[in-house]
Coordinates of C-alpha atoms in Angstrom, one line a residue:
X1 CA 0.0 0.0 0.0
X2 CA 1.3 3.5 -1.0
X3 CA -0.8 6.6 0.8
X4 CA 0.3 9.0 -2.1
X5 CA 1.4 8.2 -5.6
X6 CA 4.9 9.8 -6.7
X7 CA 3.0 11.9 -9.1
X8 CA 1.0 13.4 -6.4
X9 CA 4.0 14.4 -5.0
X10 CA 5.3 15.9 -8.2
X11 CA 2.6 17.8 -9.0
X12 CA 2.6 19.5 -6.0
X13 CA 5.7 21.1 -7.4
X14 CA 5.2 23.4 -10.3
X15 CA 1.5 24.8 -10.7
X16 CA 0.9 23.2 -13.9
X17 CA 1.4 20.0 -12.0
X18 CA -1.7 20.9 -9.5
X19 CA -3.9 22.2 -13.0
X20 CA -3.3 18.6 -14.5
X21 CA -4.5 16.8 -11.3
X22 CA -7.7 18.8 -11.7
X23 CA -7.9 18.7 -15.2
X24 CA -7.2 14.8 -16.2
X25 CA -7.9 13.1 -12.9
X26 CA -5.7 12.4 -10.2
X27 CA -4.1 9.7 -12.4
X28 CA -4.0 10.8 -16.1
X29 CA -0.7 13.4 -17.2
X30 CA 1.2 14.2 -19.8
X31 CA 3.9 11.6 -21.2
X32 CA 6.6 12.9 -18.4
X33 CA 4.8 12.4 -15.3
X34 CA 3.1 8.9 -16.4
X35 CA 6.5 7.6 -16.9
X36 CA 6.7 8.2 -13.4
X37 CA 3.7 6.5 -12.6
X38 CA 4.6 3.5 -14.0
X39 CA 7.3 3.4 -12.3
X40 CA 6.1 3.2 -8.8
X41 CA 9.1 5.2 -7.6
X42 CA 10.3 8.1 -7.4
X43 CA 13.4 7.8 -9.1
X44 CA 13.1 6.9 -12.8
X45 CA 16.2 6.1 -15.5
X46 CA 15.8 5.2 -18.8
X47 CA 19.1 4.8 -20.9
X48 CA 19.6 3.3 -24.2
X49 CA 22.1 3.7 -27.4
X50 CA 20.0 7.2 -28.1
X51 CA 18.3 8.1 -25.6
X52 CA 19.1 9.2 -21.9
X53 CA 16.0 9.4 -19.5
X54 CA 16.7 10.1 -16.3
X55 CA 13.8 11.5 -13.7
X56 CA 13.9 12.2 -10.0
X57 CA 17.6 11.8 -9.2
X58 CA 19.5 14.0 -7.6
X59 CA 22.7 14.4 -9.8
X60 CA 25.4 15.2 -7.1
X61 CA 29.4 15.5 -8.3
X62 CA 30.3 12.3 -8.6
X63 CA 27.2 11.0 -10.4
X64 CA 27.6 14.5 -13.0
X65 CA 31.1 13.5 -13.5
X66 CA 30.2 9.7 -14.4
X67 CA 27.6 11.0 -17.2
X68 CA 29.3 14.0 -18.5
X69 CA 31.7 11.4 -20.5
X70 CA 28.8 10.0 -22.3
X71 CA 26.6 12.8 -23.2
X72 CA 27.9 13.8 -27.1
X73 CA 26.3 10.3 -28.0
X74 CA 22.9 10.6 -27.3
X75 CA 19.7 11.9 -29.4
X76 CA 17.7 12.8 -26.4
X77 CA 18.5 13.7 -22.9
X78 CA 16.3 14.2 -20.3
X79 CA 16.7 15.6 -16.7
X80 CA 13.7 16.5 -15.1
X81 CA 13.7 17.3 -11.5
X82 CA 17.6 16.1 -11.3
X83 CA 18.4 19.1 -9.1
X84 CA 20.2 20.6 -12.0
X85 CA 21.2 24.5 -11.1
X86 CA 23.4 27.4 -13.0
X87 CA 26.3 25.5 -12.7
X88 CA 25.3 22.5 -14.4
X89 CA 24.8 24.8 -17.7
X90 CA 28.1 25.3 -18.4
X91 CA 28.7 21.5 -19.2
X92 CA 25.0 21.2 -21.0
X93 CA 26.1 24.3 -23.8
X94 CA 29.7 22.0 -24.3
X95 CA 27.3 19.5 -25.2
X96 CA 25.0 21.3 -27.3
X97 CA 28.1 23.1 -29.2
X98 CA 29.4 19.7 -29.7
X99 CA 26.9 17.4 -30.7
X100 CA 25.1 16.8 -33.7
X101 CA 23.4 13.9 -32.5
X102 CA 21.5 15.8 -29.8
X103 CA 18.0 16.9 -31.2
X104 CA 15.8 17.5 -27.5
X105 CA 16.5 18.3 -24.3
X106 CA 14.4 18.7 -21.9
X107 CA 15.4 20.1 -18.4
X108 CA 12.5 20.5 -16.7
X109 CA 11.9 21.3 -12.8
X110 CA 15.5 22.8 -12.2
X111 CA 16.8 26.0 -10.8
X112 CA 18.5 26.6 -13.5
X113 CA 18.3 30.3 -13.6
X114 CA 18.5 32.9 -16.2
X115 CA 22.4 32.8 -15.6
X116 CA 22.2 29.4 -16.3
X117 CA 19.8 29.8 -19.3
X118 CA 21.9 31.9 -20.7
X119 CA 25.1 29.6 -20.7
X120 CA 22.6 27.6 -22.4
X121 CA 21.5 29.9 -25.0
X122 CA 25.6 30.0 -26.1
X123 CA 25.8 26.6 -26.6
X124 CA 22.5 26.3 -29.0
X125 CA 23.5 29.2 -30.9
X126 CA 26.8 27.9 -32.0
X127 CA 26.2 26.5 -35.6
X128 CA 27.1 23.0 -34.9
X129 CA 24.0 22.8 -32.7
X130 CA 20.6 20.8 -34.5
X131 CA 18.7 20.7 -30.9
X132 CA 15.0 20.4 -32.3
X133 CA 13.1 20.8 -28.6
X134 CA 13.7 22.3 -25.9
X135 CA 11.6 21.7 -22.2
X136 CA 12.2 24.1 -19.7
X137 CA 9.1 24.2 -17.6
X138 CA 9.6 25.4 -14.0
X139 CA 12.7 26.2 -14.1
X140 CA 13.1 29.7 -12.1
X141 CA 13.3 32.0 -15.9
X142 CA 12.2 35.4 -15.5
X143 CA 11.6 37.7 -18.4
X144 CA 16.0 38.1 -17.8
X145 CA 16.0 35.1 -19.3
X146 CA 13.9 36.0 -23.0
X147 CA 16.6 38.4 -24.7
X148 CA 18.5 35.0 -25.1
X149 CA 15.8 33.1 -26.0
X150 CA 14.5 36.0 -28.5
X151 CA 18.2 35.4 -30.2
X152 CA 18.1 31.5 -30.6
X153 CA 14.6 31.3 -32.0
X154 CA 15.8 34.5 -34.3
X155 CA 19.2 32.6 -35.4
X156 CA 18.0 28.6 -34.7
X157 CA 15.8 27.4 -37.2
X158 CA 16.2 24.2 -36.3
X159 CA 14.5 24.8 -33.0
X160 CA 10.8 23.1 -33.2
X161 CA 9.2 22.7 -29.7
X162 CA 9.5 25.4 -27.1
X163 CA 8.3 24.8 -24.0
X164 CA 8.6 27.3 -20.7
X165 CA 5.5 27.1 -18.7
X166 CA 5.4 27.9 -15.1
X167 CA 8.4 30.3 -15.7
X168 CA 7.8 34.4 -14.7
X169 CA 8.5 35.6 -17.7
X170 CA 5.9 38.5 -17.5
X171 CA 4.0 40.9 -20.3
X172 CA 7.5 42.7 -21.1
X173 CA 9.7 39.1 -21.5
X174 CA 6.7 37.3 -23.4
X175 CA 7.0 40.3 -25.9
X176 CA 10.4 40.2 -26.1
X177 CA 10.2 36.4 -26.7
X178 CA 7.7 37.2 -29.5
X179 CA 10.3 39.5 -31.9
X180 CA 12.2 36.3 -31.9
X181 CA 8.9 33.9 -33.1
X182 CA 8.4 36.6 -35.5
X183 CA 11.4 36.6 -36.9
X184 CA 11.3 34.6 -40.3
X185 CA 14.5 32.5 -39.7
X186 CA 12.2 30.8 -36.6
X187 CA 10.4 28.0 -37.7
X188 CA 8.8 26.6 -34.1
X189 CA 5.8 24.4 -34.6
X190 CA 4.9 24.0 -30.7
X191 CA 4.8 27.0 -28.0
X192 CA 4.3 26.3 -24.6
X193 CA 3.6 29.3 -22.4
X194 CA 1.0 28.3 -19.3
X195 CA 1.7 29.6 -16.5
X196 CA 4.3 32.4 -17.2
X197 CA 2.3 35.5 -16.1
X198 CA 1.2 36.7 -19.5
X199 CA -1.4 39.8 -19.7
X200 CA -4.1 41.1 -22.2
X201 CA -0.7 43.3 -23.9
X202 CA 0.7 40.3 -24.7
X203 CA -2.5 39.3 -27.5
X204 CA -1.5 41.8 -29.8
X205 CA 2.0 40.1 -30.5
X206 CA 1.1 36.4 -30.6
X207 CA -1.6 37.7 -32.7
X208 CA 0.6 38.8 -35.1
X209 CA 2.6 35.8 -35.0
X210 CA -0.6 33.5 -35.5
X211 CA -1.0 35.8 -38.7
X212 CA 2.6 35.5 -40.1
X213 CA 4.2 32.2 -38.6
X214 CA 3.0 29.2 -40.7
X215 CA 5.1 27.0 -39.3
X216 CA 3.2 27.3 -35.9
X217 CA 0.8 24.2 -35.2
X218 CA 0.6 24.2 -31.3
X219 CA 0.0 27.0 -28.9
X220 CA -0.7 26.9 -25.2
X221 CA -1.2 29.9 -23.4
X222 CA -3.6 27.9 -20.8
X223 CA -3.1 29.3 -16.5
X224 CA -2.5 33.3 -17.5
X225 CA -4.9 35.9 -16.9
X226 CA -5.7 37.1 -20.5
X227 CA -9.6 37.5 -20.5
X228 CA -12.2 37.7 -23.3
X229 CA -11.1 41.0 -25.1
X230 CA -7.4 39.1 -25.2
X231 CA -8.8 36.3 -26.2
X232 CA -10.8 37.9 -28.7
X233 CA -7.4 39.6 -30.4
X234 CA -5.8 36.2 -31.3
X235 CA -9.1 34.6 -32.9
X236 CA -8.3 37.8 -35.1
X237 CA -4.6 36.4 -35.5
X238 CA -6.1 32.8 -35.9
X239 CA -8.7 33.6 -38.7
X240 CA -5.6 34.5 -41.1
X241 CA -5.3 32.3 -43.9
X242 CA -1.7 32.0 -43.3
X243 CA -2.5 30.6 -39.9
X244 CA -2.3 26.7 -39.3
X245 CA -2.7 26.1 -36.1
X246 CA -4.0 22.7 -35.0
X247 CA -4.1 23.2 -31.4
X248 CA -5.5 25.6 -29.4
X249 CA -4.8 25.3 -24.9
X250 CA -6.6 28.4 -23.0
X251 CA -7.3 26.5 -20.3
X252 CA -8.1 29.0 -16.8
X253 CA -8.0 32.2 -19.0
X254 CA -10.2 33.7 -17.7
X255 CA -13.0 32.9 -20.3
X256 CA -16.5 33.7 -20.4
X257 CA -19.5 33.3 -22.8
X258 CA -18.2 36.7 -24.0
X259 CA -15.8 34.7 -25.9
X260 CA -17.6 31.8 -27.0
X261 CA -18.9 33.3 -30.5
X262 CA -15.4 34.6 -31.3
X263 CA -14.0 30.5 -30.6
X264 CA -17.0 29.5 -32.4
X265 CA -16.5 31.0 -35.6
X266 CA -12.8 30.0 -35.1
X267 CA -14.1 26.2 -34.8
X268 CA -16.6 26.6 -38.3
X269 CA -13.9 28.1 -40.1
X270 CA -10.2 26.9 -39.4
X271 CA -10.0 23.0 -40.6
X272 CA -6.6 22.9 -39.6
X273 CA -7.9 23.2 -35.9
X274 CA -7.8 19.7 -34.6
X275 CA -7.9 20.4 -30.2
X276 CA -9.4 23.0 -28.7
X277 CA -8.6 23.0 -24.5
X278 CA -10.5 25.3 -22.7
X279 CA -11.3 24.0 -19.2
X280 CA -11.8 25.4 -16.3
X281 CA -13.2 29.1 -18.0
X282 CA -17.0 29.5 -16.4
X283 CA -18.8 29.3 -20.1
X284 CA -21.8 27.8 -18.7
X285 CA -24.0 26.4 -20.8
X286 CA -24.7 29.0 -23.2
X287 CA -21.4 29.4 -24.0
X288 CA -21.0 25.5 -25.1
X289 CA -24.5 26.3 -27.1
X290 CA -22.4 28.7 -29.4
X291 CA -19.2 26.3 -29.5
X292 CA -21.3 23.2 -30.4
X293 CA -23.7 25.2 -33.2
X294 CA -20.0 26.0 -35.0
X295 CA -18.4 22.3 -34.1
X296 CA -21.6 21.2 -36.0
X297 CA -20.2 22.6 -39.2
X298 CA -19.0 20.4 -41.8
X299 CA -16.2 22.9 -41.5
X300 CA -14.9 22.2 -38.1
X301 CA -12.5 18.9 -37.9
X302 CA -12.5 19.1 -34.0
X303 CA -10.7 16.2 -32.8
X304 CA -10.4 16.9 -29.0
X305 CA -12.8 19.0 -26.9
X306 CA -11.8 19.7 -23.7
X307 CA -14.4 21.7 -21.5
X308 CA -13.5 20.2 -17.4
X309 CA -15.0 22.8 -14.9
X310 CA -16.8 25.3 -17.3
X311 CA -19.8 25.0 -14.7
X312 CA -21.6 23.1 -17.0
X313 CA -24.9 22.0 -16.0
X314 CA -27.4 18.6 -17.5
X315 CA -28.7 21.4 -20.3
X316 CA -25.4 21.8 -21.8
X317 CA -25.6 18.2 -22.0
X318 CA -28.0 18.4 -24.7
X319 CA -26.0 20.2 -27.0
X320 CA -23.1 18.2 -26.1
X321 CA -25.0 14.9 -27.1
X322 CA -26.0 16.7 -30.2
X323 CA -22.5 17.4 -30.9
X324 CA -21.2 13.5 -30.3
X325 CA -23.9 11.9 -32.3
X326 CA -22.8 13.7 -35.7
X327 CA -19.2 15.1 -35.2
X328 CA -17.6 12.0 -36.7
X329 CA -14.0 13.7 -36.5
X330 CA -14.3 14.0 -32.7
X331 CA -12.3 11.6 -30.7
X332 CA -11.8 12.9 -27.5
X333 CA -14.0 15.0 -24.6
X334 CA -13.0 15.7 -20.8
X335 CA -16.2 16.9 -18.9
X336 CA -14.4 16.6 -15.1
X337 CA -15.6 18.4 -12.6
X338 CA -19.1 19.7 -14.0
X339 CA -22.2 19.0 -12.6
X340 CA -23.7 16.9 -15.1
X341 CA -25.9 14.7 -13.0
X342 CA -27.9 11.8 -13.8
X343 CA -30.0 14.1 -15.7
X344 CA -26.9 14.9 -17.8
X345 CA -25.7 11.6 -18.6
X346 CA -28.5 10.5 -19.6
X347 CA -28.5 13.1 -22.3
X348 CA -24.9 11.9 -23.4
X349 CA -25.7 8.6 -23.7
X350 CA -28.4 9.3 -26.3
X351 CA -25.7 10.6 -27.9
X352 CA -23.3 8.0 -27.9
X353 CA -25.9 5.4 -28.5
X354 CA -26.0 7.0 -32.2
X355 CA -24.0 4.6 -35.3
X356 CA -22.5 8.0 -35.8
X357 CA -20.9 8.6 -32.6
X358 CA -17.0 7.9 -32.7
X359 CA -16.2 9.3 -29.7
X360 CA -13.2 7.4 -28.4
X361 CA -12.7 9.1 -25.1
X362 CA -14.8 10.3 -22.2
X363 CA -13.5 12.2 -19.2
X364 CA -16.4 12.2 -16.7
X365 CA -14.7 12.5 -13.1
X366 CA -16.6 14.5 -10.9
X367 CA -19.5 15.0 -12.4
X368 CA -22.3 14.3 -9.7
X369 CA -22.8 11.1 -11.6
X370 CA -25.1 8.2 -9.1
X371 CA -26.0 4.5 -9.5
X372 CA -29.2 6.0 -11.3
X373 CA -27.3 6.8 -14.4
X374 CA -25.0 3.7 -14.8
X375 CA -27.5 1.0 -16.6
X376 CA -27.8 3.8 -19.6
X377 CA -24.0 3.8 -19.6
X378 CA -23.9 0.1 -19.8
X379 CA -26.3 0.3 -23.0
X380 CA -23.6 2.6 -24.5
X381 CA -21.2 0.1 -23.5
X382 CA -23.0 -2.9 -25.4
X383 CA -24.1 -0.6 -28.1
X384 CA -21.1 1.2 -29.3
X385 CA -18.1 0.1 -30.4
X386 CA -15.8 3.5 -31.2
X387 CA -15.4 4.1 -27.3
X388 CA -11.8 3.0 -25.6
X389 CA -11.3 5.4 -22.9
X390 CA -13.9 6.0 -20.0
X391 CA -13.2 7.6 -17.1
X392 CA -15.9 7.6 -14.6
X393 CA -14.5 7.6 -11.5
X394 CA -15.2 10.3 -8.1
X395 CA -19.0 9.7 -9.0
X396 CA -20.9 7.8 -6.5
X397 CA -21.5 5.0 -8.4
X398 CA -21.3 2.1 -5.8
X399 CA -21.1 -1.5 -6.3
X400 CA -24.4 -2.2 -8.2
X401 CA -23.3 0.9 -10.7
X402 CA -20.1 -0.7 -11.5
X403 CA -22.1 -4.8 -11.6
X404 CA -25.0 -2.8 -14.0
X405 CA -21.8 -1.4 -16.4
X406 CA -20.2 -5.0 -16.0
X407 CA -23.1 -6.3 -17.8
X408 CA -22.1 -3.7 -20.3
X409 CA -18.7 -4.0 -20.6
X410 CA -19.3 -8.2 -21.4
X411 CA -21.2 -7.6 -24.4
X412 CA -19.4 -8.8 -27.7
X413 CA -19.8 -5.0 -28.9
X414 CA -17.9 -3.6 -26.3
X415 CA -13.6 -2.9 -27.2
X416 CA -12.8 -0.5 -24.0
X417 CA -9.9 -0.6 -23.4
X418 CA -9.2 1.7 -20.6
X419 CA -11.9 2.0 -17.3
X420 CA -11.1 4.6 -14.5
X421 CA -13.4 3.6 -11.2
X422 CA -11.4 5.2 -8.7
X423 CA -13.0 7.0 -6.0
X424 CA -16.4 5.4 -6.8
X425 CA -17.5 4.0 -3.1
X426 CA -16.9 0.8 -4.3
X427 CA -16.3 -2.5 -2.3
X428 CA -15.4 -6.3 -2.3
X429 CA -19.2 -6.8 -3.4
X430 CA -18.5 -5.4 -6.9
X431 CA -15.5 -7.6 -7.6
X432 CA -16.8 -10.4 -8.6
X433 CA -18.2 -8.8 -11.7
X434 CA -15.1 -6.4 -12.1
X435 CA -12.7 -10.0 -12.0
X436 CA -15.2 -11.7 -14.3
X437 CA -14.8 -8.8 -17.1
X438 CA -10.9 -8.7 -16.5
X439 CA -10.8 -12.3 -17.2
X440 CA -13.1 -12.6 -19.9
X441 CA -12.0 -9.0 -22.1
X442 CA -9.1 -9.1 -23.9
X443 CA -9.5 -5.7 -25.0
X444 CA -9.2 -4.1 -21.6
X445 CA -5.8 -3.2 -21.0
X446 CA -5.9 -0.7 -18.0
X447 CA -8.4 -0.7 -14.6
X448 CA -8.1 1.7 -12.0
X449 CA -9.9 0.5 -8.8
X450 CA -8.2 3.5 -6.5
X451 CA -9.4 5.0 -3.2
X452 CA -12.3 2.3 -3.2
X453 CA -12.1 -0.3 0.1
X454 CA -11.5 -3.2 -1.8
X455 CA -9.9 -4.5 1.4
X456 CA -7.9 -8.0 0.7
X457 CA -10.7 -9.9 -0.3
X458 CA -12.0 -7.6 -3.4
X459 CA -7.9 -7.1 -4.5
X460 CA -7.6 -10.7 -4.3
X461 CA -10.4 -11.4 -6.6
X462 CA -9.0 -9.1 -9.3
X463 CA -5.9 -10.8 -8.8
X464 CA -7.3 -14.3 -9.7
X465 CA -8.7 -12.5 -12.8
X466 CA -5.1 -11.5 -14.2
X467 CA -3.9 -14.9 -14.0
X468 CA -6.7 -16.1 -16.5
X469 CA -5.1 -17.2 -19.6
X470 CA -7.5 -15.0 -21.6
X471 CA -6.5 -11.6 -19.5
X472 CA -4.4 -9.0 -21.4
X473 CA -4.8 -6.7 -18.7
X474 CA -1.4 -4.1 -18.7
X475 CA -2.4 -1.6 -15.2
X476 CA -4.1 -2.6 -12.3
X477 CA -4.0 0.9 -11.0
X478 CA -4.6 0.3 -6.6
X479 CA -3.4 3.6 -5.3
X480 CA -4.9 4.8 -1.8
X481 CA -6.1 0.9 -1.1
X482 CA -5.3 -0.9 2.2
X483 CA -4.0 -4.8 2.3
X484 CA -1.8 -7.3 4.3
X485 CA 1.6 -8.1 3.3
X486 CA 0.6 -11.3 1.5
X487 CA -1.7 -9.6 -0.7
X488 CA 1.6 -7.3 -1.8
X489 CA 3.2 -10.3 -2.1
X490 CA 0.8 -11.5 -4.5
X491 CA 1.0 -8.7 -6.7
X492 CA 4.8 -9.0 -6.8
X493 CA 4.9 -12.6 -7.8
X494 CA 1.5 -11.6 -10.2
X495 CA 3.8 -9.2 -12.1
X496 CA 6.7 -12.0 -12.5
X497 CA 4.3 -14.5 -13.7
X498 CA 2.5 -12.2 -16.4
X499 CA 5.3 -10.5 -18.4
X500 CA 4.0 -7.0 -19.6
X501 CA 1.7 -6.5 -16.6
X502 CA 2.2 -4.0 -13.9
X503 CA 0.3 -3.5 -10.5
X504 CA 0.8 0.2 -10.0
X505 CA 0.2 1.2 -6.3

């Protein structure tokens, strides 16, 4: 048993680790921190021919000095949260002056400094450098630290993928940083900017650069206090026909209906736009009326709609339902933390009972979901085959919710592959069902049963079900779950006996 999973801990670090624990679910980040989670430590190290990987360790001296050697041969290098400061720069440039082979680095949550961005920024301007991203969230930048970065996205064409979130770089450093996007040597495709203080003044500029820089596909400004009449400024920027951009993050901008028409007619007349993130921004429900009327267009190619806390209420629910039964190009939604109610699910599943509907994921933590709505999510279950992803969990769905979408889940129809029940106030009664599924599915790949009292008996049951010679199951995700040693013991000779599953606790 583990009280609090490593990624917990992690995200308590940086602010853009506490907006993905409310955004995806307690369990559900980016590629970085889930590599993390499947370690079930703390300390994580990859290495191979070309790549290094190495997460959570504390690089002192002596460990510096036995890696420095090695560094010129590898393609990627990764040292996130290695306790990396100013005076680890100095090495980093000789390697990025040096090598040709090196294409990313990523450096995130160090103290590296703007002194120690700036030995960077020598090193990746000298000619011999082909670096192609560069990660540098959290990693105490101020807007020092954007003259240098202004020159190596002016001179470094190479340079691709940007990423500085949860760094102060202010209104008068992201404007700095945008003369260097603008210039026409820069050829960045991804910008990553949440968290890094950023104002209304900044629109006008990234604006511009929406207008001019073709090359850009990916923008995130999510976490900064920009507002509707900002927000309003770079639709202007995104209507450009020179503009490309496929994805779109203003996640807790703070958004209102006020902006909805202006991301609306963005949505019925920008193909290219594939993911549009705006959680947490209080919409309401008639501000997801104006988004779905334009994602209804046969000109929007929405792929991802992500709309978690927009104080979204069972109404919205019917445009939403609208929405999944005809959008055929959308693929993923995250409704977390709206209150959706029965009333609202019900609504959805309408929806995703359509032949049309090829929604393949569905983010529904924290919703106010009960029992009552869970036998109209099993006839989605049985009923539609598109879905993979469902994540249903902090609702209180109890053990004859999860035995009524059981019944679901066994139908021929269903190909989930990926069920999220944690915190669902669920016990050992429900694991028979749960076991009988893991056995008998071999499309299921991933369960997550956390912060439910399982107790011994209802883990023991799920173990019995891995063993079946039929389960493919990959994650048995048991955070927050209380056992005896033997039942630990279980898991750990589980794991050795079934090669490519992990119990992740």
């Amino acid at each position: 048993m583990q009280i609090l999973p490593p990624l917990f801990q992690l995200g308590a670090r940086s602010r853009r680790g506490r907006s993905l624990w409310r955004a995806r679910g307690c369990l559900a980040y980016s590629p970085a921190v889930a590599s993390l989670l499947l370690s079930r430590a703390g300390r994580s190290v990859v290495a191979s021919k070309m790549d290094l990987d190495i997460q959570c360790e504390e690089l002192n001296e002596s460990r510096w000095k036995e890696l420095l050697p090695s560094l010129n041969q590898y393609k990627t290098i990764r040292f996130d949260d290695c306790s990396l400061q100013n005076s680890h720069c100095q090495d980093l440039a000789a390697v990025l002056s040096s090598s040709q082979a090196l294409t990313e680095l990523k450096l995130n949550n160090n103290e590296l400094g703007d002194a120690g961005l700036e030995k960077l920024c020598k090193g990746l301007l000298d000619p011999s450098c082909k670096l192609q991203k560069l990660w540098l969230q959290n990693c105490n930048l101020t807007k020092a630290s954007c003259g240098n970065l202004r020159s190596v996205l002016s001179a470094k064409s190479s340079l691709i993928d940007l990423r500085l979130g949860d760094n102060r770089l202010g209104t008068s450093g992201v404007k700095i940083l945008c003369q260097g996007l603008l210039d026409p040597n820069c050829q960045l495709q991804k910008l990553q900017l949440e968290y890094c203080e950023l104002a209304p003044a900044n629109a006008e500029a990234l604006s511009s650069a929406l207008r001019t820089k073709t090359s850009l596909t990916e923008l995130n400004l999510s976490n900064n206090k920009l507002g509707d009449a900002a927000v309003k400024q770079l639709c202007q920027g995104l209507l450009d026909a020179n503009c490309k951009l496929e994805s779109l993050q203003l996640e807790n901008c703070r958004i209102t209906v006020a902006s909805c028409g202006d991301l609306g007619t963005i949505l019925s007349t920008k193909p290219s736009l594939k993911e549009l993130c705006i959680g947490e921004n209080k919409i309401g429900d008639a501000g997801v009326a104006l988004l779905c009327q334009s994602v209804l267009d046969p000109n929007c190619k929405i792929e991802k709609l992500w709309l978690w806390e927009c104080d979204l209420s069972a109404a919205g629910c019917k445009d939403l339902a609208n929405v999944i039964s005809t959008k055929e190009s959308l693929r993923e939604m995250s409704l977390i933390g709206n209150d959706l109610k029965d009333e609202g699910m019900e609504h959805l599943c309408q929806g995703l009972k359509d032949p049309k509907a090829a929604l393949q994921s569905l983010w529904l933590r924290e919703c106010g979901l009960t029992t009552a709505c869970c036998k109209s999510v099993a006839s989605v279950l049985s009923k539609n085959g598109a879905l993979k992803e469902l994540h249903i969990g902090g609702n209180n769905l109890q053990d004859e919710g999860v035995s009524q979408l059981c019944d679901g889940l066994m139908d021929p129809n269903c190909t989930l592959q990926s069920l999220w029940l944690g915190n669902s106030e669920l016990t050992p009664a429900c694991c028979d069902k749960l076991a009988t599924v893991i056995a008998a599915k071999q499309c299921l790949k991933e369960v997550d049963v956390s912060n439910n009292s399982l107790e011994d008996e209802g883990v023991r049951k799920l173990c019995e079900a891995v063993r079946s010679p039929n389960c493919h199951l990959q994650h048995l995700i048991l955070y927050d779950i209380y056992w005896n040693s033997e039942i630990e013991d279980e898991l750990k000779a589980l794991e050795e006996s079934k090669p490519g599953f992990k119990a992740i606790y």
